[in-house]
C-alpha cells in the first residue's frame, strides 16, 4: 500500500510516524510526524496515481484573533503563494495550511517530500507574519486614534 | 560519571519526533540520528563530561575551490550564533558543530530544537553561498 511505503520512507528519514484513519472513512489515512517543532499530517488516498495532502496548523496568538481580518490575510497570502490552501479552524484560534499533490506517483512525491514540507511551513510562517503585522498595525492605529481623541 | 548522561538529549530527540541510536565506547558517549533525511550526531567525552557537541558532516561538491570554501566558512563562522564550520577528513567534508559547556545536558534540552535549526540552516546557507559565488 502507498501509505505503508510512505510511512516507511518518513521513518527511514529519521521521523516517528503515527497512522490514523481519516474521519471521512474509506481507504484514506493520515500519517502524522513532527518536524522542526510542528506536527505535520500527510493524508493519503490510495489510487493510481495516489493523492496526497500535506498539512500543518499554526496557532494565532489570542491578541490577534480577529476572524474577518485573519480570513482576509490568509486569502491574500494564498494569492501570493499560489498552490497552498489556508483554513481558519477552532473558532479562529488556529489556521491550517495544506498543500495538495495530485497525479504524482509515490516515488515523485517522495523525491520532493521535504521540499513540499518546507513549502507548507514557509506558507504558514508567511501567513502568520501577515496576520501579526495586520494586528500590530491595527493596534498602532488604535493607539494613535485614542491618543488624538484624548488630545495628547 | 553518569554513564547515561546523554539521556536528556535522547528525550529531546523523542520530543522532536525523531529516532536515535546510541553508540557508546570507552572514550565517548554518542547518539546518532536523522532529521529530514540528514544525519546528525551528539558526542560527549568520558574524560570531559561538561563538553557536548552536536554536529553534522557534509561532503563538499567535487572540485570545490578550497579558497572559496574557506572564505564561505569564515563568513559563516563570523555571522552565525553557536555554530562552528570546519574542513574535515582530507578536506573533502565540511563539519558543522555546536559545541557547548554544560553542567548537565539537561540544560540543552529546552534549546535543542533551536540548535538543530541552526545546524540545519548553517549547512543550507553554506552550500547556497558556495553555489552563488
CSV table of C-alpha atoms in Angstrom, one decimal:
chain,number,residue,atom,x,y,z
A,1,UNK,CA,0.0,0.0,0.0
A,2,UNK,CA,1.2,3.5,-0.8
A,3,UNK,CA,0.6,4.7,2.8
A,4,UNK,CA,2.8,1.9,4.2
A,5,UNK,CA,5.6,2.7,1.8
A,6,UNK,CA,5.3,6.4,2.6
A,7,UNK,CA,5.3,5.7,6.3
A,8,UNK,CA,8.4,3.6,5.9
A,9,UNK,CA,10.1,6.4,3.9
A,10,UNK,CA,9.4,9.0,6.6
A,11,UNK,CA,10.7,6.7,9.3
A,12,UNK,CA,13.8,6.0,7.3
A,13,UNK,CA,14.3,9.7,7.1
A,14,UNK,CA,14.5,9.7,10.9
A,15,UNK,CA,11.0,10.6,12.0
A,16,UNK,CA,8.5,8.7,14.1
A,17,UNK,CA,5.2,8.2,12.3
A,18,UNK,CA,1.7,7.5,13.5
A,19,UNK,CA,-1.0,6.4,11.2
A,20,UNK,CA,-4.7,7.3,11.7
A,21,UNK,CA,-7.8,6.7,9.6
A,22,UNK,CA,-9.3,9.9,8.2
A,23,UNK,CA,-12.8,10.8,9.5
A,24,UNK,CA,-14.4,10.6,6.1
A,25,UNK,CA,-13.8,6.8,6.2
A,26,UNK,CA,-12.9,4.6,3.3
A,27,UNK,CA,-9.2,3.8,2.5
A,28,UNK,CA,-7.9,7.3,3.3
A,29,UNK,CA,-5.5,7.6,6.2
A,30,UNK,CA,-3.3,10.3,7.6
A,31,UNK,CA,0.3,9.9,8.6
A,32,UNK,CA,1.4,12.2,11.5
A,33,UNK,CA,5.0,13.1,12.1
A,34,UNK,CA,6.9,16.0,13.7
A,35,UNK,CA,9.5,18.2,12.1
A,36,UNK,CA,11.1,21.4,13.4
A,37,UNK,CA,8.6,21.6,16.2
A,38,UNK,CA,5.5,21.2,14.1
A,39,UNK,CA,3.2,18.3,13.7
A,40,UNK,CA,2.5,17.5,10.0
A,41,UNK,CA,-0.2,15.4,8.6
A,42,UNK,CA,0.1,13.7,5.3
A,43,UNK,CA,-3.2,12.3,4.1
A,44,UNK,CA,-3.0,9.5,1.5
A,45,UNK,CA,-5.8,8.5,-0.8
A,46,UNK,CA,-4.9,5.3,-2.5
A,47,UNK,CA,-5.4,5.3,-6.2
A,48,UNK,CA,-3.4,5.3,-9.5
A,49,UNK,CA,-1.9,7.8,-9.1
A,50,UNK,CA,-2.5,8.4,-5.4
A,51,UNK,CA,-3.4,11.8,-3.9
A,52,UNK,CA,-1.5,13.4,-1.1
A,53,UNK,CA,-2.2,16.3,1.2
A,54,UNK,CA,0.4,17.7,3.5
A,55,UNK,CA,-0.9,20.0,6.2
A,56,UNK,CA,0.1,21.6,9.5
A,57,UNK,CA,-1.6,24.0,11.9
A,58,UNK,CA,-0.5,27.3,13.3
A,59,UNK,CA,-1.8,28.9,16.5
A,60,UNK,CA,-2.9,32.5,16.3
A,61,UNK,CA,-2.0,34.4,19.4
A,62,UNK,CA,-5.1,35.4,21.4
A,63,UNK,CA,-4.5,39.2,20.9
A,64,UNK,CA,-4.6,38.7,17.1
A,65,UNK,CA,-7.7,36.6,16.8
A,66,UNK,CA,-9.8,38.8,14.6
A,67,UNK,CA,-11.6,36.4,12.3
A,68,UNK,CA,-12.7,38.6,9.4
A,69,UNK,CA,-9.3,40.3,9.2
A,70,UNK,CA,-7.4,37.0,9.5
A,71,UNK,CA,-9.5,35.3,6.8
A,72,UNK,CA,-8.5,38.2,4.6
A,73,UNK,CA,-4.9,37.9,5.5
A,74,UNK,CA,-5.0,34.1,4.7
A,75,UNK,CA,-6.7,34.9,1.4
A,76,UNK,CA,-4.0,37.4,0.5
A,77,UNK,CA,-1.2,35.0,1.4
A,78,UNK,CA,-2.8,32.2,-0.6
A,79,UNK,CA,-3.0,34.6,-3.6
A,80,UNK,CA,0.7,35.4,-3.2
A,81,UNK,CA,1.9,31.9,-2.8
A,82,UNK,CA,-0.4,30.1,-5.2
A,83,UNK,CA,-0.5,26.4,-4.5
A,84,UNK,CA,-1.4,26.1,-0.8
A,85,UNK,CA,-4.8,26.3,0.9
A,86,UNK,CA,-5.5,28.1,4.2
A,87,UNK,CA,-8.4,27.4,6.5
A,88,UNK,CA,-9.3,29.1,9.8
A,89,UNK,CA,-10.1,26.5,12.4
A,90,UNK,CA,-11.1,26.1,16.0
A,91,UNK,CA,-13.2,29.2,16.0
A,92,UNK,CA,-10.4,31.3,14.7
A,93,UNK,CA,-7.7,30.1,17.2
A,94,UNK,CA,-5.7,28.3,14.5
A,95,UNK,CA,-5.3,28.1,10.8
A,96,UNK,CA,-4.4,25.1,8.8
A,97,UNK,CA,-2.1,25.2,5.7
A,98,UNK,CA,-2.5,22.4,3.2
A,99,UNK,CA,-0.6,21.5,0.0
A,100,UNK,CA,-2.3,19.1,-2.3
A,101,UNK,CA,-0.2,16.9,-4.5
A,102,UNK,CA,-2.2,15.1,-7.2
A,103,UNK,CA,-1.3,13.0,-10.1
A,104,UNK,CA,2.1,12.2,-8.6
A,105,UNK,CA,3.4,8.6,-8.3
A,106,UNK,CA,4.8,7.8,-4.9
A,107,UNK,CA,8.5,8.0,-5.9
A,108,UNK,CA,8.0,11.5,-7.3
A,109,UNK,CA,6.2,12.6,-4.2
A,110,UNK,CA,9.0,11.2,-2.0
A,111,UNK,CA,11.7,12.8,-4.1
A,112,UNK,CA,10.2,16.2,-3.4
A,113,UNK,CA,8.8,15.4,0.1
A,114,UNK,CA,10.9,17.6,2.3
A,115,UNK,CA,10.7,20.5,-0.3
A,116,UNK,CA,6.9,20.2,-0.1
A,117,UNK,CA,7.0,20.1,3.7
A,118,UNK,CA,9.2,23.2,3.6
A,119,UNK,CA,6.7,24.9,1.3
A,120,UNK,CA,3.8,24.2,3.8
A,121,UNK,CA,6.0,25.5,6.7
A,122,UNK,CA,7.0,28.7,4.8
A,123,UNK,CA,3.5,29.4,3.7
A,124,UNK,CA,2.3,29.1,7.3
A,125,UNK,CA,5.1,31.4,8.5
A,126,UNK,CA,4.2,34.0,5.8
A,127,UNK,CA,0.5,33.8,6.7
A,128,UNK,CA,1.2,34.2,10.4
A,129,UNK,CA,3.5,37.1,9.8
A,130,UNK,CA,0.8,38.8,7.7
A,131,UNK,CA,-1.8,38.2,10.5
A,132,UNK,CA,0.5,39.6,13.1
A,133,UNK,CA,1.5,42.6,11.0
A,134,UNK,CA,-2.2,43.4,10.4
A,135,UNK,CA,-2.9,43.1,14.1
A,136,UNK,CA,0.1,45.2,15.1
A,137,UNK,CA,-0.7,48.0,12.6
A,138,UNK,CA,-4.3,47.9,13.8
A,139,UNK,CA,-3.1,48.2,17.4
A,140,UNK,CA,-0.8,51.1,16.5
A,141,UNK,CA,-3.6,52.8,14.6
A,142,UNK,CA,-6.0,52.4,17.5
A,143,UNK,CA,-3.4,53.8,19.9
A,144,UNK,CA,-2.9,56.8,17.6
A,145,UNK,CA,-6.6,57.4,17.3
A,146,UNK,CA,-7.1,57.1,21.1
A,147,UNK,CA,-4.3,59.5,21.7
A,148,UNK,CA,-5.7,62.0,19.2
A,149,UNK,CA,-9.1,61.7,20.9
A,150,UNK,CA,-7.6,62.5,24.2
A,151,UNK,CA,-5.9,65.5,22.7
A,152,UNK,CA,-2.4,64.4,23.6
B,1,UNK,CA,30.5,9.7,36.0
B,2,UNK,CA,26.9,9.0,35.0
B,3,UNK,CA,27.1,6.5,32.1
B,4,UNK,CA,23.8,7.7,30.7
B,5,UNK,CA,24.4,11.5,30.9
B,6,UNK,CA,23.2,11.9,27.3
B,7,UNK,CA,19.7,10.5,28.3
B,8,UNK,CA,18.2,14.1,28.4
B,9,UNK,CA,19.2,14.6,24.8
B,10,UNK,CA,17.6,11.3,23.8
B,11,UNK,CA,14.4,12.6,25.4
B,12,UNK,CA,14.8,15.9,23.5
B,13,UNK,CA,15.1,13.9,20.2
B,14,UNK,CA,12.0,11.9,21.2
B,15,UNK,CA,10.1,15.2,21.8
B,16,UNK,CA,11.2,16.3,18.3
B,17,UNK,CA,9.7,13.1,17.0
B,18,UNK,CA,13.0,11.7,15.9
B,19,UNK,CA,14.5,8.2,16.2
B,20,UNK,CA,18.0,7.9,17.6
B,21,UNK,CA,20.6,5.2,18.2
B,22,UNK,CA,23.4,5.1,20.8
B,23,UNK,CA,27.0,4.1,20.1
B,24,UNK,CA,29.0,4.5,23.3
B,25,UNK,CA,32.5,3.2,23.8
B,26,UNK,CA,35.2,3.6,26.4
B,27,UNK,CA,36.1,7.1,25.2
B,28,UNK,CA,32.8,8.7,24.4
B,29,UNK,CA,29.0,8.6,24.5
B,30,UNK,CA,27.4,9.1,21.1
B,31,UNK,CA,24.0,9.5,19.7
B,32,UNK,CA,23.2,9.3,16.0
B,33,UNK,CA,20.0,10.5,14.5
B,34,UNK,CA,18.4,11.7,11.2
B,35,UNK,CA,16.2,14.6,10.6
B,36,UNK,CA,14.5,15.1,7.2
B,37,UNK,CA,16.9,12.5,5.9
B,38,UNK,CA,20.1,14.3,7.0
B,39,UNK,CA,22.4,12.7,9.5
B,40,UNK,CA,23.5,14.3,12.8
B,41,UNK,CA,25.4,13.2,15.9
B,42,UNK,CA,25.9,14.1,19.5
B,43,UNK,CA,29.1,13.4,21.4
B,44,UNK,CA,30.2,13.7,24.9
B,45,UNK,CA,33.7,12.5,26.0
B,46,UNK,CA,34.0,10.5,29.2
B,47,UNK,CA,37.1,12.4,30.3
B,48,UNK,CA,35.4,15.8,29.7
B,49,UNK,CA,31.8,15.3,30.9
B,50,UNK,CA,30.9,19.1,30.6
B,51,UNK,CA,31.6,19.1,26.9
B,52,UNK,CA,28.8,18.3,24.5
B,53,UNK,CA,29.0,18.5,20.7
B,54,UNK,CA,26.1,18.3,18.3
B,55,UNK,CA,27.0,18.1,14.7
B,56,UNK,CA,26.6,17.1,11.1
B,57,UNK,CA,29.1,16.3,8.3
B,58,UNK,CA,28.5,17.1,4.6
B,59,UNK,CA,30.5,16.2,1.5
B,60,UNK,CA,31.9,19.1,-0.5
B,61,UNK,CA,31.0,19.2,-4.1
B,62,UNK,CA,33.6,17.6,-6.4
B,63,UNK,CA,36.3,20.1,-7.4
B,64,UNK,CA,35.1,22.8,-4.9
B,65,UNK,CA,37.6,25.6,-4.8
B,66,UNK,CA,39.4,25.5,-1.4
B,67,UNK,CA,39.8,29.2,-1.1
B,68,UNK,CA,36.2,29.8,-1.8
B,69,UNK,CA,35.2,27.1,0.7
B,70,UNK,CA,37.4,28.7,3.4
B,71,UNK,CA,36.0,32.2,2.6
B,72,UNK,CA,32.4,30.9,2.9
B,73,UNK,CA,33.1,29.1,6.1
B,74,UNK,CA,34.8,32.1,7.6
B,75,UNK,CA,31.9,34.3,6.8
B,76,UNK,CA,29.5,31.7,8.3
B,77,UNK,CA,31.6,31.4,11.5
B,78,UNK,CA,31.6,35.2,11.9
B,79,UNK,CA,27.9,35.5,11.3
B,80,UNK,CA,26.2,32.6,12.9
B,81,UNK,CA,25.5,32.1,16.5
B,82,UNK,CA,26.6,28.8,18.1
B,83,UNK,CA,27.9,27.1,15.0
B,84,UNK,CA,31.5,26.3,14.0
B,85,UNK,CA,32.2,25.1,10.5
B,86,UNK,CA,35.5,23.3,9.6
B,87,UNK,CA,37.1,21.3,6.8
B,88,UNK,CA,37.4,17.6,7.8
B,89,UNK,CA,38.8,14.3,6.6
B,90,UNK,CA,41.3,15.2,3.9
B,91,UNK,CA,39.3,18.3,3.4
B,92,UNK,CA,36.6,16.6,1.4
B,93,UNK,CA,33.9,17.2,4.0
B,94,UNK,CA,32.7,20.1,6.0
B,95,UNK,CA,31.7,19.7,9.6
B,96,UNK,CA,29.2,21.9,11.3
B,97,UNK,CA,29.2,21.6,15.1
B,98,UNK,CA,27.6,23.3,18.1
B,99,UNK,CA,30.0,22.9,21.0
B,100,UNK,CA,28.7,23.5,24.5
B,101,UNK,CA,30.0,23.5,28.1
B,102,UNK,CA,27.2,22.4,30.5
B,103,UNK,CA,26.9,21.1,34.0
B,104,UNK,CA,24.4,18.6,32.6
B,105,UNK,CA,23.0,18.0,29.1
B,106,UNK,CA,19.5,18.6,30.6
B,107,UNK,CA,20.4,22.3,30.2
B,108,UNK,CA,20.4,21.8,26.4
B,109,UNK,CA,17.1,20.0,26.2
B,110,UNK,CA,14.8,23.1,26.1
B,111,UNK,CA,17.0,24.7,23.4
B,112,UNK,CA,17.5,21.5,21.4
B,113,UNK,CA,15.1,22.4,18.5
B,114,UNK,CA,16.8,25.8,18.1
B,115,UNK,CA,20.3,24.3,18.0
B,116,UNK,CA,19.2,21.7,15.4
B,117,UNK,CA,17.6,24.5,13.3
B,118,UNK,CA,20.9,26.5,13.5
B,119,UNK,CA,22.9,23.4,12.3
B,120,UNK,CA,20.4,22.8,9.5
B,121,UNK,CA,20.3,26.4,8.4
B,122,UNK,CA,24.1,26.7,8.5
B,123,UNK,CA,24.6,23.8,6.1
B,124,UNK,CA,21.9,25.2,3.8
B,125,UNK,CA,23.4,28.7,3.8
B,126,UNK,CA,26.9,27.4,3.3
B,127,UNK,CA,26.1,25.4,0.2
B,128,UNK,CA,23.8,28.1,-1.2
B,129,UNK,CA,26.6,30.7,-0.8
B,130,UNK,CA,29.1,28.3,-2.3
B,131,UNK,CA,27.0,27.9,-5.4
B,132,UNK,CA,26.4,31.6,-5.9
B,133,UNK,CA,30.0,32.9,-5.5
